[in-house]
XYZ file of C-alpha atoms in Angstrom:
786
model
C 18.437 29.866 21.345
C 16.075 26.920 21.063
C 16.429 23.563 19.321
C 18.528 23.324 16.158
C 18.961 20.829 13.406
C 22.338 19.115 13.912
C 24.570 16.676 12.048
C 28.222 15.767 11.690
C 30.691 17.730 9.590
C 30.206 15.312 6.679
C 27.301 14.284 4.483
C 27.670 10.868 2.823
C 25.412 8.017 1.711
C 24.442 5.295 4.176
C 25.699 7.207 7.190
C 25.180 5.830 10.708
C 25.803 8.543 13.320
C 25.651 8.235 17.103
C 24.648 11.301 19.117
C 24.809 11.881 22.884
C 23.838 14.610 25.312
C 24.664 14.326 29.036
C 22.959 16.501 31.627
C 22.465 16.744 35.373
C 19.040 16.777 37.030
C 18.687 18.215 40.549
C 15.707 15.959 41.291
C 13.494 13.350 39.726
C 11.584 15.123 36.944
C 7.869 15.765 37.262
C 7.689 15.538 33.484
C 10.146 15.550 30.609
C 8.575 16.242 27.241
C 10.408 15.775 23.958
C 9.745 16.253 20.264
C 12.061 14.393 17.909
C 12.589 13.571 14.244
C 15.441 12.726 11.903
C 16.194 12.072 8.278
C 15.914 9.049 7.633
C 15.671 6.738 10.693
C 16.410 7.231 14.372
C 16.430 5.222 17.578
C 16.271 7.180 20.853
C 17.653 5.935 24.177
C 17.399 7.437 27.664
C 19.940 6.075 30.159
C 20.373 2.930 28.095
C 16.672 2.185 27.561
C 15.229 2.318 24.053
C 12.442 4.899 24.213
C 11.385 5.384 20.626
C 11.968 4.424 17.005
C 10.945 6.669 14.133
C 9.989 8.824 12.448
C 6.856 7.974 10.493
C 7.618 8.120 6.796
C 7.047 11.403 5.011
C 8.401 13.841 2.452
C 11.173 16.241 3.546
C 8.937 19.251 2.896
C 6.391 17.888 5.407
C 8.453 15.776 7.795
C 6.660 14.046 10.656
C 7.877 14.609 14.232
C 7.236 12.345 17.206
C 6.027 14.053 20.392
C 5.222 15.455 22.724
C 6.294 12.386 24.651
C 6.945 12.246 28.375
C 10.185 10.350 29.083
C 10.379 11.285 32.780
C 10.152 7.642 33.883
C 13.489 6.969 32.150
C 15.298 9.837 33.924
C 16.643 10.127 37.467
C 18.355 12.625 39.810
C 21.989 13.177 38.947
C 23.690 12.404 35.667
C 21.555 11.361 32.684
C 22.140 10.872 29.014
C 20.038 10.935 25.858
C 21.546 8.918 23.024
C 20.286 8.774 19.440
C 21.349 6.448 16.650
C 20.515 8.097 13.315
C 20.753 6.435 9.919
C 20.735 8.738 6.905
C 20.288 6.652 3.768
C 21.593 9.460 1.581
C 19.500 8.130 -1.329
C 15.815 8.135 -2.166
C 13.930 4.858 -1.804
C 10.404 3.557 -2.187
C 9.527 4.939 1.247
C 11.682 8.053 1.596
C 12.979 11.026 -0.366
C 16.478 12.419 0.187
C 17.304 16.063 -0.482
C 21.098 16.273 -0.043
C 20.979 16.834 3.691
C 20.728 14.672 6.787
C 19.896 15.837 10.272
C 18.598 15.218 13.780
C 16.139 17.492 15.571
C 15.098 17.173 19.216
C 13.324 19.645 21.455
C 13.047 18.697 25.105
C 13.331 19.672 28.731
C 12.855 18.149 32.158
C 10.694 19.901 34.744
C 12.210 19.146 38.159
C 10.173 21.679 40.109
C 9.845 25.496 40.341
C 12.808 27.162 38.673
C 14.405 23.800 37.875
C 13.789 23.224 34.170
C 16.698 21.575 32.378
C 16.718 21.822 28.566
C 18.442 19.277 26.343
C 17.548 20.551 22.867
C 19.765 19.521 19.985
C 22.493 22.152 19.620
C 26.288 22.436 19.671
C 26.365 20.842 23.141
C 25.540 17.447 21.655
C 28.393 15.055 20.815
C 28.533 12.736 17.814
C 30.662 10.059 16.182
C 30.495 7.548 13.353
C 32.579 4.708 12.001
C 31.273 1.432 13.417
C 29.139 0.701 10.338
C 30.538 -0.156 6.949
C 29.347 2.515 4.568
C 29.661 1.012 1.104
C 27.436 -2.036 1.107
C 24.669 -3.372 -1.106
C 21.100 -2.118 -1.253
C 18.613 -4.581 0.175
C 16.026 -3.884 -2.511
C 15.288 -1.002 -4.925
C 12.514 0.054 -2.538
C 14.675 -0.097 0.561
C 17.918 1.172 2.003
C 21.217 -0.561 2.570
C 22.340 -3.652 4.387
C 23.636 -2.888 7.878
C 27.186 -4.052 8.643
C 28.094 -3.309 12.253
C 31.758 -3.832 13.204
C 31.895 -3.312 16.954
C 35.682 -3.786 16.931
C 35.847 -0.572 14.883
C 33.947 1.415 17.489
C 36.392 4.243 18.306
C 35.944 4.150 22.099
C 35.185 1.112 24.233
C 32.250 0.843 26.613
C 28.512 1.213 26.317
C 27.827 4.544 24.642
C 24.189 4.448 25.761
C 24.974 4.834 29.468
C 25.615 8.061 31.440
C 29.079 6.965 32.657
C 30.415 6.501 29.112
C 33.334 8.817 28.288
C 32.482 10.744 25.095
C 35.305 13.288 25.457
C 36.867 11.994 22.257
C 33.678 12.534 20.252
C 33.118 15.541 18.018
C 30.805 18.431 18.780
C 27.685 18.258 16.630
C 27.492 20.719 13.757
C 24.530 23.091 13.914
C 22.668 23.239 10.584
C 19.998 25.785 11.444
C 16.647 26.403 13.074
C 13.336 24.668 12.249
C 12.182 25.695 8.779
C 15.546 25.257 7.065
C 15.641 23.407 3.778
C 14.796 20.689 2.977
C 12.618 20.358 6.096
C 10.425 23.380 5.419
C 7.637 22.192 7.677
C 7.534 19.856 10.663
C 4.188 18.133 11.139
C 3.036 16.320 14.298
C 2.933 12.578 13.832
C -0.481 11.801 12.389
C -0.568 8.061 13.129
C -0.132 6.218 16.440
C 3.218 4.890 17.542
C 3.718 1.246 16.611
C 3.479 -1.514 19.173
C 6.471 -3.850 19.476
C 6.310 -7.454 20.625
C 9.269 -9.791 21.037
C 8.744 -12.847 18.813
C 10.875 -15.996 18.983
C 11.415 -18.307 15.984
C 8.993 -21.216 15.888
C 11.196 -23.969 14.518
C 14.575 -24.888 13.066
C 14.381 -25.622 9.336
C 18.072 -26.412 8.806
C 21.254 -26.673 10.828
C 24.397 -26.867 8.736
C 28.164 -26.773 8.519
C 29.651 -25.984 5.114
C 32.560 -24.441 3.249
C 32.639 -20.687 3.619
C 31.667 -19.845 0.045
C 31.731 -16.104 0.695
C 35.233 -16.238 2.215
C 34.216 -13.317 4.403
C 36.289 -11.594 7.062
C 35.572 -8.678 9.368
C 35.842 -6.059 6.618
C 34.511 -7.885 3.571
C 31.035 -7.100 2.345
C 28.207 -9.583 2.683
C 27.838 -11.456 -0.601
C 24.646 -10.916 -2.548
C 21.850 -13.257 -3.513
C 23.574 -16.113 -5.363
C 26.297 -16.850 -2.818
C 24.272 -16.477 0.350
C 21.301 -18.371 -1.078
C 23.570 -21.212 -2.079
C 25.244 -21.168 1.311
C 21.922 -21.373 3.125
C 21.081 -24.531 1.165
C 24.368 -26.319 1.780
C 23.248 -28.514 4.628
C 24.014 -31.688 2.687
C 27.382 -30.482 1.329
C 29.073 -30.475 4.751
C 29.662 -33.369 7.089
C 26.696 -35.078 8.702
C 24.921 -32.988 11.288
C 25.424 -34.408 14.753
C 22.608 -34.623 17.285
C 24.491 -32.240 19.574
C 24.531 -29.527 16.871
C 20.820 -29.949 16.206
C 20.163 -29.693 19.938
C 22.082 -26.403 20.073
C 20.062 -25.069 17.149
C 16.729 -26.099 18.624
C 17.542 -24.502 21.945
C 17.154 -21.126 20.223
C 13.515 -21.981 19.698
C 12.883 -23.771 22.977
C 14.880 -21.576 25.345
C 15.653 -18.420 23.367
C 19.397 -19.076 23.590
C 21.957 -21.422 22.080
C 25.581 -21.991 21.212
C 27.670 -22.022 18.038
C 30.497 -24.553 18.127
C 34.028 -23.660 16.933
C 34.737 -24.307 13.244
C 38.011 -24.945 11.419
C 39.395 -22.280 9.105
C 37.527 -21.950 5.816
C 34.293 -23.368 7.166
C 31.173 -21.822 8.628
C 28.082 -23.047 10.415
C 24.579 -21.840 10.697
C 20.888 -22.479 10.934
C 17.678 -21.411 9.208
C 14.876 -20.437 11.567
C 11.183 -20.145 10.764
C 9.193 -17.348 12.441
C 5.947 -18.951 11.296
C 4.752 -16.213 8.947
C 5.973 -13.076 7.236
C 6.651 -10.423 9.853
C 7.691 -6.774 9.967
C 10.031 -5.366 12.582
C 13.587 -5.354 13.865
C 15.751 -8.498 14.155
C 17.734 -8.587 17.399
C 20.854 -10.667 18.123
C 22.909 -10.839 21.305
C 26.065 -12.968 21.553
C 28.431 -13.481 24.494
C 31.924 -14.834 24.980
C 33.281 -13.665 21.634
C 37.022 -13.906 21.118
C 36.788 -11.021 18.645
C 36.627 -11.194 14.859
C 33.648 -13.568 14.659
C 31.112 -12.670 12.001
C 27.380 -13.290 12.340
C 25.352 -12.787 9.155
C 21.586 -12.471 9.381
C 19.976 -13.435 6.076
C 16.265 -12.824 5.522
C 13.812 -14.377 3.105
C 10.179 -15.210 2.426
C 10.771 -18.964 2.009
C 13.436 -21.410 3.126
C 15.270 -21.681 -0.214
C 17.812 -18.912 0.394
C 18.124 -15.204 1.133
C 18.276 -12.044 -0.941
C 19.189 -9.492 1.723
C 21.015 -9.527 4.975
C 22.776 -7.692 7.799
C 26.081 -8.377 9.537
C 27.578 -8.196 13.002
C 31.385 -8.339 13.270
C 32.141 -9.053 16.912
C 34.591 -7.489 19.302
C 35.839 -9.401 22.309
C 33.174 -10.031 24.919
C 29.464 -9.338 24.555
C 27.928 -7.992 21.342
C 24.439 -6.749 20.437
C 22.973 -6.110 16.993
C 19.528 -4.708 16.247
C 18.783 -3.322 12.804
C 17.874 0.349 12.563
C 15.727 -0.263 9.508
C 12.711 -2.555 9.900
C 12.923 -5.812 7.976
C 10.208 -8.011 6.532
C 10.785 -11.758 6.406
C 9.606 -15.166 7.553
C 12.855 -17.129 7.519
C 16.082 -15.999 9.141
C 19.354 -17.775 8.392
C 22.138 -17.149 10.880
C 25.582 -17.879 9.428
C 28.580 -17.750 11.792
C 32.156 -17.401 10.493
C 35.587 -17.226 12.109
C 34.316 -18.952 15.246
C 37.486 -20.077 17.086
C 35.850 -20.747 20.443
C 32.285 -21.557 21.417
C 30.042 -18.544 20.863
C 26.993 -18.179 23.087
C 23.797 -16.803 21.594
C 21.868 -15.114 24.368
C 18.996 -13.856 22.238
C 17.881 -14.190 18.651
C 14.451 -12.732 18.202
C 12.414 -10.229 16.264
C 10.765 -7.117 17.651
C 7.557 -7.407 15.691
C 6.044 -3.998 14.903
C 2.313 -3.594 14.476
C -0.298 -0.874 14.253
C -2.094 -0.594 17.612
C -5.684 -1.609 18.071
C -7.561 -4.882 17.827
C -10.096 -5.660 15.085
C -13.616 -4.507 15.907
C -15.232 -6.326 13.014
C -16.360 -9.929 13.063
C -17.714 -12.461 10.589
C -18.892 -16.061 10.768
C -21.153 -18.111 8.541
C -22.151 -21.700 7.874
C -19.015 -22.269 5.739
C -15.856 -22.744 7.829
C -13.613 -22.101 4.826
C -15.127 -18.658 4.296
C -14.707 -17.919 7.996
C -11.018 -18.779 7.767
C -10.697 -16.633 4.645
C -12.190 -13.636 6.475
C -9.862 -14.110 9.445
C -6.766 -14.624 7.300
C -7.481 -11.385 5.484
C -7.516 -9.531 8.805
C -4.319 -11.265 9.881
C -2.619 -10.398 6.596
C -3.657 -6.769 6.835
C -2.282 -6.471 10.374
C 1.181 -7.308 9.029
C 0.763 -4.618 6.344
C -0.241 -1.815 8.736
C 2.605 0.313 10.080
C 2.963 4.093 9.716
C 0.822 3.691 6.594
C -0.582 0.806 4.564
C 2.295 -1.198 3.105
C 1.827 -3.414 0.096
C 3.876 -6.066 1.918
C 6.293 -6.232 4.883
C 9.367 -7.053 2.814
C 9.136 -4.177 0.282
C 7.348 -1.834 2.708
C 6.082 0.546 0.001
C 2.791 2.391 0.057
C 1.673 1.471 -3.446
C -1.813 2.751 -4.126
C -3.228 -0.414 -5.676
C -2.626 -2.193 -2.384
C -3.526 0.860 -0.277
C -6.995 1.171 -1.824
C -7.792 -2.460 -1.028
C -6.215 -2.217 2.433
C -8.266 0.852 3.287
C -11.520 -0.888 2.396
C -10.611 -4.010 4.350
C -9.555 -1.897 7.335
C -12.946 -0.173 7.456
C -14.789 -3.494 7.699
C -12.300 -5.251 9.978
C -10.854 -2.521 12.198
C -13.098 0.515 11.857
C -9.929 2.610 11.671
C -9.778 5.772 9.598
C -6.436 7.206 10.785
C -4.122 5.104 8.651
C -6.228 5.590 5.509
C -6.317 9.347 6.075
C -2.527 9.400 6.369
C -2.147 7.253 3.259
C -4.318 9.666 1.249
C -2.265 12.585 2.547
C 1.076 11.013 1.656
C 0.035 10.474 -1.930
C -1.382 14.000 -2.186
C 1.896 15.428 -0.896
C 3.700 13.791 -3.820
C 2.113 16.481 -6.035
C 4.942 18.783 -4.906
C 7.318 16.570 -6.890
C 5.044 16.294 -9.954
C 4.210 19.782 -11.300
C 2.078 18.360 -14.126
C -0.666 17.433 -11.635
C -0.103 13.685 -11.565
C 0.475 11.975 -8.219
C 3.159 9.426 -7.537
C 1.663 5.970 -7.121
C 4.226 5.081 -4.440
C 4.648 7.687 -1.706
C 6.838 8.989 -0.279
C 9.082 8.359 -3.256
C 10.502 10.090 -6.288
C 11.464 7.074 -8.372
C 10.542 7.260 -12.040
C 8.738 3.915 -11.878
C 6.421 5.373 -9.210
C 4.744 7.658 -11.774
C 1.870 5.269 -12.521
C -0.997 6.923 -14.382
C -3.842 4.764 -13.128
C -2.825 5.054 -9.462
C -3.878 8.711 -9.491
C -7.317 7.602 -10.678
C -7.501 5.008 -7.919
C -6.591 7.774 -5.457
C -9.557 9.912 -6.573
C -11.872 6.924 -6.173
C -10.346 6.138 -2.767
C -10.922 9.683 -1.549
C -14.634 9.304 -2.261
C -14.727 5.821 -0.688
C -13.007 7.183 2.411
C -15.639 9.918 2.722
C -18.529 7.493 2.263
C -17.240 5.341 5.116
C -16.209 8.153 7.481
C -18.202 11.295 6.665
C -14.933 13.184 7.205
C -15.587 16.357 5.223
C -12.340 17.979 6.419
C -10.304 15.489 4.410
C -12.230 16.396 1.237
C -11.545 20.069 1.920
C -7.865 19.327 2.511
C -7.531 17.640 -0.875
C -9.928 19.767 -2.949
C -7.100 21.490 -4.867
C -5.342 18.164 -5.488
C -8.521 16.691 -6.947
C -8.722 19.551 -9.446
C -5.031 19.237 -10.374
C -5.345 15.520 -11.039
C -8.481 15.972 -13.137
C -6.771 18.725 -15.133
C -3.852 16.421 -15.873
C -6.075 13.728 -17.358
C -8.228 16.215 -19.231
C -5.114 17.527 -20.978
C -3.994 13.993 -21.869
C -7.184 12.930 -23.615
C -6.547 12.125 -27.251
C -8.482 13.022 -30.393
C -11.224 10.545 -29.550
C -11.605 12.009 -26.071
C -10.069 8.875 -24.564
C -6.926 8.209 -22.556
C -4.073 6.409 -24.199
C -0.536 5.559 -23.235
C 1.572 8.538 -22.176
C 5.238 8.237 -23.183
C 6.639 9.694 -19.965
C 4.600 7.613 -17.521
C 3.925 3.986 -16.693
C 0.537 2.302 -16.659
C -0.020 -0.535 -14.191
C -3.697 -1.538 -14.468
C -2.941 -4.998 -13.074
C -0.085 -7.480 -12.866
C -2.016 -9.983 -14.991
C -0.326 -10.641 -18.346
C -2.070 -9.813 -21.596
C -3.317 -6.266 -21.001
C -2.505 -3.870 -23.855
C -0.948 -0.722 -22.405
C 0.333 0.734 -25.678
C -3.025 1.471 -27.311
C -6.399 2.728 -26.140
C -7.320 0.634 -23.107
C -10.907 0.056 -22.044
C -9.796 -0.712 -18.478
C -7.820 2.550 -18.234
C -10.705 4.647 -19.555
C -13.253 2.909 -17.334
C -11.069 3.731 -14.329
C -11.116 7.328 -15.549
C -14.913 7.182 -15.760
C -15.084 5.791 -12.215
C -12.799 8.594 -11.009
C -15.027 11.219 -12.632
C -18.098 9.823 -10.882
C -16.192 9.833 -7.572
C -15.071 13.428 -8.153
C -18.631 14.490 -8.888
C -19.734 13.051 -5.538
C -16.855 14.877 -3.848
C -18.023 18.105 -5.499
C -21.571 17.577 -4.215
C -20.278 16.864 -0.688
C -18.267 20.099 -0.758
C -21.262 21.987 -2.212
C -19.003 22.845 -5.127
C -21.465 22.844 -7.999
C -18.779 23.784 -10.514
C -16.717 20.679 -9.787
C -19.756 18.423 -9.490
C -21.405 19.600 -12.733
C -18.162 19.514 -14.711
C -17.397 15.938 -13.643
C -20.972 14.793 -14.240
C -21.015 16.163 -17.802
C -17.554 14.841 -18.532
C -18.506 11.399 -17.220
C -21.631 11.237 -19.373
C -19.644 12.078 -22.495
C -16.882 9.609 -21.630
C -19.453 6.880 -20.964
C -20.820 7.287 -24.485
C -17.345 7.357 -26.061
C -16.271 4.191 -24.266
C -19.297 2.261 -25.435
C -19.012 3.588 -28.968
C -15.293 2.773 -29.357
C -14.905 -0.449 -27.352
C -18.282 -2.231 -27.755
C -18.199 -5.493 -29.718
C -20.374 -5.953 -32.772
C -23.084 -7.581 -30.666
C -22.802 -4.692 -28.209
C -22.856 -7.158 -25.309
C -19.156 -6.906 -24.410
C -16.240 -4.476 -24.604
C -12.920 -5.317 -26.177
C -9.899 -4.527 -24.047
C -8.028 -2.355 -26.542
C -8.312 -0.355 -29.761
C -5.370 0.537 -31.997
C -4.524 4.160 -31.253
C -3.520 4.835 -34.891
C -6.111 2.982 -36.967
C -9.045 2.777 -34.569
C -9.301 -0.958 -35.207
C -10.593 -2.901 -32.182
C -8.594 -5.813 -30.870
C -10.020 -9.281 -30.330
C -9.108 -9.646 -26.655
C -11.673 -9.345 -23.886
C -10.558 -8.806 -20.294
C -12.248 -9.469 -16.994
C -10.907 -6.075 -15.928
C -12.906 -4.013 -18.407
C -16.073 -6.098 -18.127
C -16.047 -5.859 -14.316
C -15.638 -2.082 -14.318
C -18.251 -1.734 -17.058
C -20.764 -3.618 -14.911
C -19.958 -1.573 -11.813
C -20.403 1.641 -13.837
C -23.605 0.494 -15.621
C -21.941 0.586 -19.020
C -22.804 -3.121 -19.196
C -24.961 -5.373 -17.041
C -28.238 -3.493 -17.407
C -29.983 -6.273 -19.334
C -31.390 -9.458 -17.830
C -29.414 -11.584 -20.297
C -26.143 -10.210 -18.884
C -26.670 -12.460 -15.873
C -26.506 -15.558 -18.040
C -24.839 -14.390 -21.269
C -21.336 -13.296 -22.298
C -20.879 -10.790 -19.453
C -21.473 -13.443 -16.796
C -19.396 -15.929 -18.772
C -16.352 -13.646 -18.840
C -16.610 -12.592 -15.207
C -16.994 -16.136 -13.915
C -14.210 -17.630 -16.022
C -11.540 -18.211 -13.358
C -8.800 -20.717 -13.972
C -8.324 -23.073 -11.039
C -5.074 -22.484 -9.161
C -2.192 -22.714 -9.561
C -2.775 -22.043 -13.305
C -2.685 -18.346 -14.149
C -3.327 -18.000 -17.872
C -4.155 -19.926 -21.044
C -4.606 -19.054 -24.702
C -8.378 -18.602 -24.724
C -8.152 -14.978 -25.794
C -9.403 -13.687 -22.465
C -7.336 -11.782 -19.961
C -8.048 -12.861 -16.409
C -7.328 -10.670 -13.430
C -4.656 -11.121 -10.805
C -5.580 -11.333 -7.131
C -5.603 -7.513 -6.972
C -8.175 -6.768 -9.656
C -10.210 -9.838 -8.681
C -11.710 -7.500 -6.054
C -13.687 -5.625 -8.713
C -14.697 -8.819 -10.522
C -16.233 -10.151 -7.314
C -18.082 -6.865 -6.797
C -19.414 -7.007 -10.354
C -20.591 -10.599 -9.919
C -22.407 -9.626 -6.736
C -24.061 -6.706 -8.501
C -25.340 -9.077 -11.193
C -26.787 -11.370 -8.523
C -24.036 -13.930 -9.101
C -22.458 -13.763 -5.658
C -22.287 -17.543 -5.450
C -19.833 -17.511 -8.367
C -17.657 -15.109 -6.392
C -17.901 -17.310 -3.294
C -16.831 -20.298 -5.352
C -13.765 -18.373 -6.478
C -12.946 -17.490 -2.879
C -13.198 -21.136 -1.867
C -11.154 -22.303 -4.833
C -8.428 -19.619 -5.039
C -8.036 -18.322 -1.488
C -8.901 -21.809 -0.234
C -5.997 -23.121 -2.302
C -3.620 -20.837 -0.403
C -5.029 -22.169 2.860
C -4.504 -25.729 1.649
C -0.862 -24.873 0.946
C -0.484 -23.827 4.571
C -0.421 -20.073 3.917
C -0.836 -18.088 7.164
C -1.210 -14.859 5.155
C -2.374 -14.098 1.605
C 0.051 -14.149 -1.315
C 0.617 -11.388 -3.841
C -0.014 -13.806 -6.718
C -1.368 -17.309 -6.828
C 1.647 -18.631 -8.755
C 4.592 -18.227 -6.388
C 7.744 -17.034 -8.076
C 10.950 -15.577 -6.630
C 10.232 -12.148 -5.207
C 6.481 -12.684 -4.865
C 5.182 -11.522 -1.509
C 3.688 -14.106 0.827
C 1.841 -11.400 2.778
C 0.187 -8.851 0.506
C -2.410 -6.215 1.314
C -4.200 -6.242 -2.037
C -5.229 -9.886 -1.554
C -7.253 -9.096 1.598
C -10.379 -7.906 -0.221
C -12.383 -11.138 0.407
C -12.708 -9.943 4.015
C -14.498 -6.804 2.851
C -16.541 -8.768 0.298
C -17.906 -11.162 2.916
C -18.874 -8.352 5.294
C -20.336 -6.191 2.534
C -22.174 -8.876 0.571
C -22.857 -11.882 2.807
C -23.698 -9.761 5.836
C -25.051 -7.228 3.374
C -23.913 -4.043 5.103
C -22.857 -0.946 3.175
C -23.148 2.830 3.764
C -25.894 4.819 2.056
C -25.013 8.171 3.650
C -21.508 9.375 4.523
C -20.254 8.045 7.833
C -22.891 5.262 7.948
C -25.565 7.629 9.236
C -27.824 5.629 6.975
C -26.853 2.174 5.759
C -28.249 -0.634 3.675
C -29.038 -4.068 5.051
C -29.227 -6.436 2.086
C -27.770 -9.843 2.979
C -27.113 -12.287 0.159
C -27.593 -15.830 1.396
C -26.140 -17.342 -1.799
C -25.475 -21.006 -0.897
C -25.184 -20.344 2.855
C -27.695 -21.080 5.621
C -26.697 -18.412 8.141
C -24.197 -15.682 8.951
C -23.492 -13.223 11.746
C -21.016 -10.483 12.351
C -20.119 -6.948 13.318
C -19.217 -3.999 11.113
C -17.572 -1.066 12.932
C -18.693 2.417 11.878
C -18.217 6.017 13.117
C -21.695 5.758 14.645
C -20.850 2.571 16.543
C -20.815 -1.140 15.792
C -23.553 -2.633 13.637
C -24.450 -6.164 14.762
C -26.254 -8.501 12.396
C -27.365 -12.123 12.442
C -29.374 -13.781 9.718
C -30.601 -17.286 9.042
C -32.399 -18.748 6.079
C -36.067 -19.680 6.526
C -37.590 -22.861 5.071
C -39.193 -20.758 2.334
C -35.885 -19.157 1.338
C -36.365 -15.866 3.101
C -34.097 -14.470 5.817
C -34.787 -13.933 9.480
C -32.685 -11.008 10.704
C -31.564 -9.773 14.101
C -30.063 -6.300 13.809
C -28.640 -3.734 16.187
C -28.554 -0.200 14.767
C -26.154 2.153 16.633
C -27.218 5.548 17.934
C -27.093 8.274 15.297
C -27.737 5.862 12.451
C -30.691 4.332 10.670
C -30.937 1.175 8.595
C -32.682 0.675 5.292
C -34.030 -2.887 5.056
C -35.907 -3.236 1.795
C -38.589 -0.547 1.884
C -38.386 -0.136 5.679
C -36.238 2.285 7.651
C -35.203 1.184 11.144
C -33.953 3.588 13.806
C -31.361 2.996 16.521
C -31.905 -0.061 18.683
C -32.369 -3.817 18.356
C -34.691 -5.208 15.699
C -35.998 -8.565 14.497
C -37.388 -8.653 11.000
C -37.802 -10.899 7.974
C -36.795 -10.415 4.363
C -38.935 -12.415 1.961
C -37.391 -14.345 -0.876
C-alpha cells in the first residue's frame, strides 16, 4: 500500500506524540534508506540512538522531507525499532504555519540481501501514545511554540520506549490519515538545505548559585511561572542564606566536570544556579539526572543576559534516572537551573547544549593594518554562524526569517562563506508566502501567517535581494523560478500608488523601514519610495537577465518616472537634500531629514552627483552618527539603526568618504567589542528583549571585503569583477573572497606616494578589471596610482 500519513485519534494544540515500529531483520542490512517529515517537529531514533531532528521549516503546501538517508549502521539482525517523537504545535508561529492537521510521514525499508527487503513505512502497524507532556502551558514567545513540560512519572508504561525490548502492547494503533498529497501537505519537497551539525557544548562558568524561597510554589503538575516570577527567582541569591563553599563547589563541577549534585532542600525552598554558555547559542538543551526519589522538578530557564529568564522548560522526575532534551531548538546564552522538591541528593550527570550550526567553514578571509577592524570582520562571521540554520534567522532566540535580516545575512554569507544554498532557500520561502497573500504581497517573515508579518517594504527588499543573489551567483534558474512572483509583487505596488504616483501608507499592512525612531510611516515617505525605486531597478536587471524585454522596459520606464517624482516632491528648497516625509493630504513637506532617505538617494544617483555633495549637506547628514550608547537627540535628523546603517556606509563609500564609515565601525561596533560582546547586538542601546546576536548587524564584514579589499562582481557569478581597493586611513590589507569561479586572493599595500601595490590571484573562468586593465586567470602583481 505504501507509506501513509499517520497520527493519533485526536488533534489538539501543543501535542507531543510518541510513535514506534518494531520489525525483525534476517541479517545486517546492506542499506536502509528512509524519507521522513512531520508537522511541526520530529526526532527520530533507531534502536535508542538519535538519528535525525527535523524537518526544515516550510509551508504545509510545500513541506520539506528529510532523505534519502541510510540508517543501516543503526540497525542489526533480529529485533529493531524505529521511534519518533513528534511535536505538533497546533498553532501558527513565526516559523511555521498550522492548517488544522498534524501528522508523521516516513517511507523506508532495509535491504538485507536478495529477496530480503523489510519495509517499515508509516501505516496502521505503527503504535503511538501521548500524555507525558503537559499540554496547556505558556507560549515561549509570539514567534515560537510552547514551553515543554515533561512529567516522566505520567508516562503510561515504564521502561525506555526507545529500545526494541520495550513493551508497547498497551499503546494505540496509529490512525491512517491518507496517502502523500493529502491536504494540507499537497506537495512534499526534498530538503533543500544541508542537515545541521550538532556539537555538545558545556557551560563556561557559574554566574550564580542560590537557595531561596520557592516563589512559584510549583509542584509536579503546576505550570512554570512566567517572566516576573522566574526572573525574580533567578536573582534571589542574596535573599536566601549565605552560600556555602560546598554548594559553590557542586555548582562549579558542572562546568569543570560536566556533572554535579543538588543538595536536599527543606519544604518551601528551592535551589539553583545560573550558568553562562559564553555567547548566544542555538540548539537543544540536554539534562540528565540520576538518583531521583520521584516528584523532583527541574526548571530550565533561558535568557540573553544574567538578569532573569523569560521562557523555560520543565522536567518532573520519576524515581530513578531521568533525561530531558527539548524538541524545539532554543536560543539563549544563560541557563538557570532551578530544582524544587529535592528530598534527597539529586545527581546531575549532564547539563549541556547540543549546539546546532549550518555545516561548512568560512572560505573568506580579511586582515588589515587595524586590529579593531579585523576583529569586527571576524565577529560578523561568528555572529552569522549562530544565525544560520535551515534558513537565515534574524537571531537565535526568536528564530524568525525576517527579510531585513535575511538580506544582510545573505550578503555577508557571500563574502564570508561563499554559500548560495541558504540564500536560495530563504528567497524561496518568502516567495512561497504568496500562496497566503492573494493580493501579490509577500510576507516579510516566512513561513508565517501572522498579520504583523505583512510588511510592505520587505517585499521590496526581496526584489532587490533576488537581483543581488543573481549578481553574486549567476544562478539564472532561480530568476526563472521566481519570475511570476516578481511580476505579482510589482503589480501589487503599481496598484497601490497614489495620485502623485508615489507609495503611501496602506491601511491593511505594516511598514517597517527601520527600527530607528522618528520615521513618518503615516504620510508619503521618501525612504519607502526610494526602496521602491531600487526594487524597480533590480527588477529591470532581472528582466534583462531573463531576456524578458517587456519586464525590463516596463521597469526601466517606471523607474525613470518615479525618480523624477521623488525629486520633485521630496527635494528641499535648495535641492541638495530630500525631506523624509510629505503630508499625504496637503502635499506640504515635513522638516525632518533622515539618513535613510539620503543614503538611498545617493546609492540611486538621485543625490550625490555633484562634487559639493562630498563636503556639503549630503555628507553632513550621512556622517552624523551619535556616539554609542546614545541613540537619538532632538536635532531634527533621523539616524539609522544598526540595520539601515549598512546602506549609509555604502553611500559614504560611493561618495569617497569610506574613512567616515570606518570611523563609525570603530566607534559603534568597537563599542560592542569593548563591552565584551562575542556577537553583534540588534541595537546599540540594550533593552529587554533586544537580541545579543543579530544577523542584520553583520554587514561590516561585507563592507570591509567589498570596500577595503575592493572586490565586487561586475558580471553575474563573478565571471568579471572589479578590483578597486580603498586604502582610506589604512596601510595594507589582504584577504580572500569566495566566488562560484573560485577564491579571489588579494593583498595590497600603500606605496610612499600614496598608490597601491597589489598582488592578485584571479580564479579560472573569471577576469578582473583593475582600473582600465583587464586581467585574466592567474597570479598578477600590479600598481594602482593615487
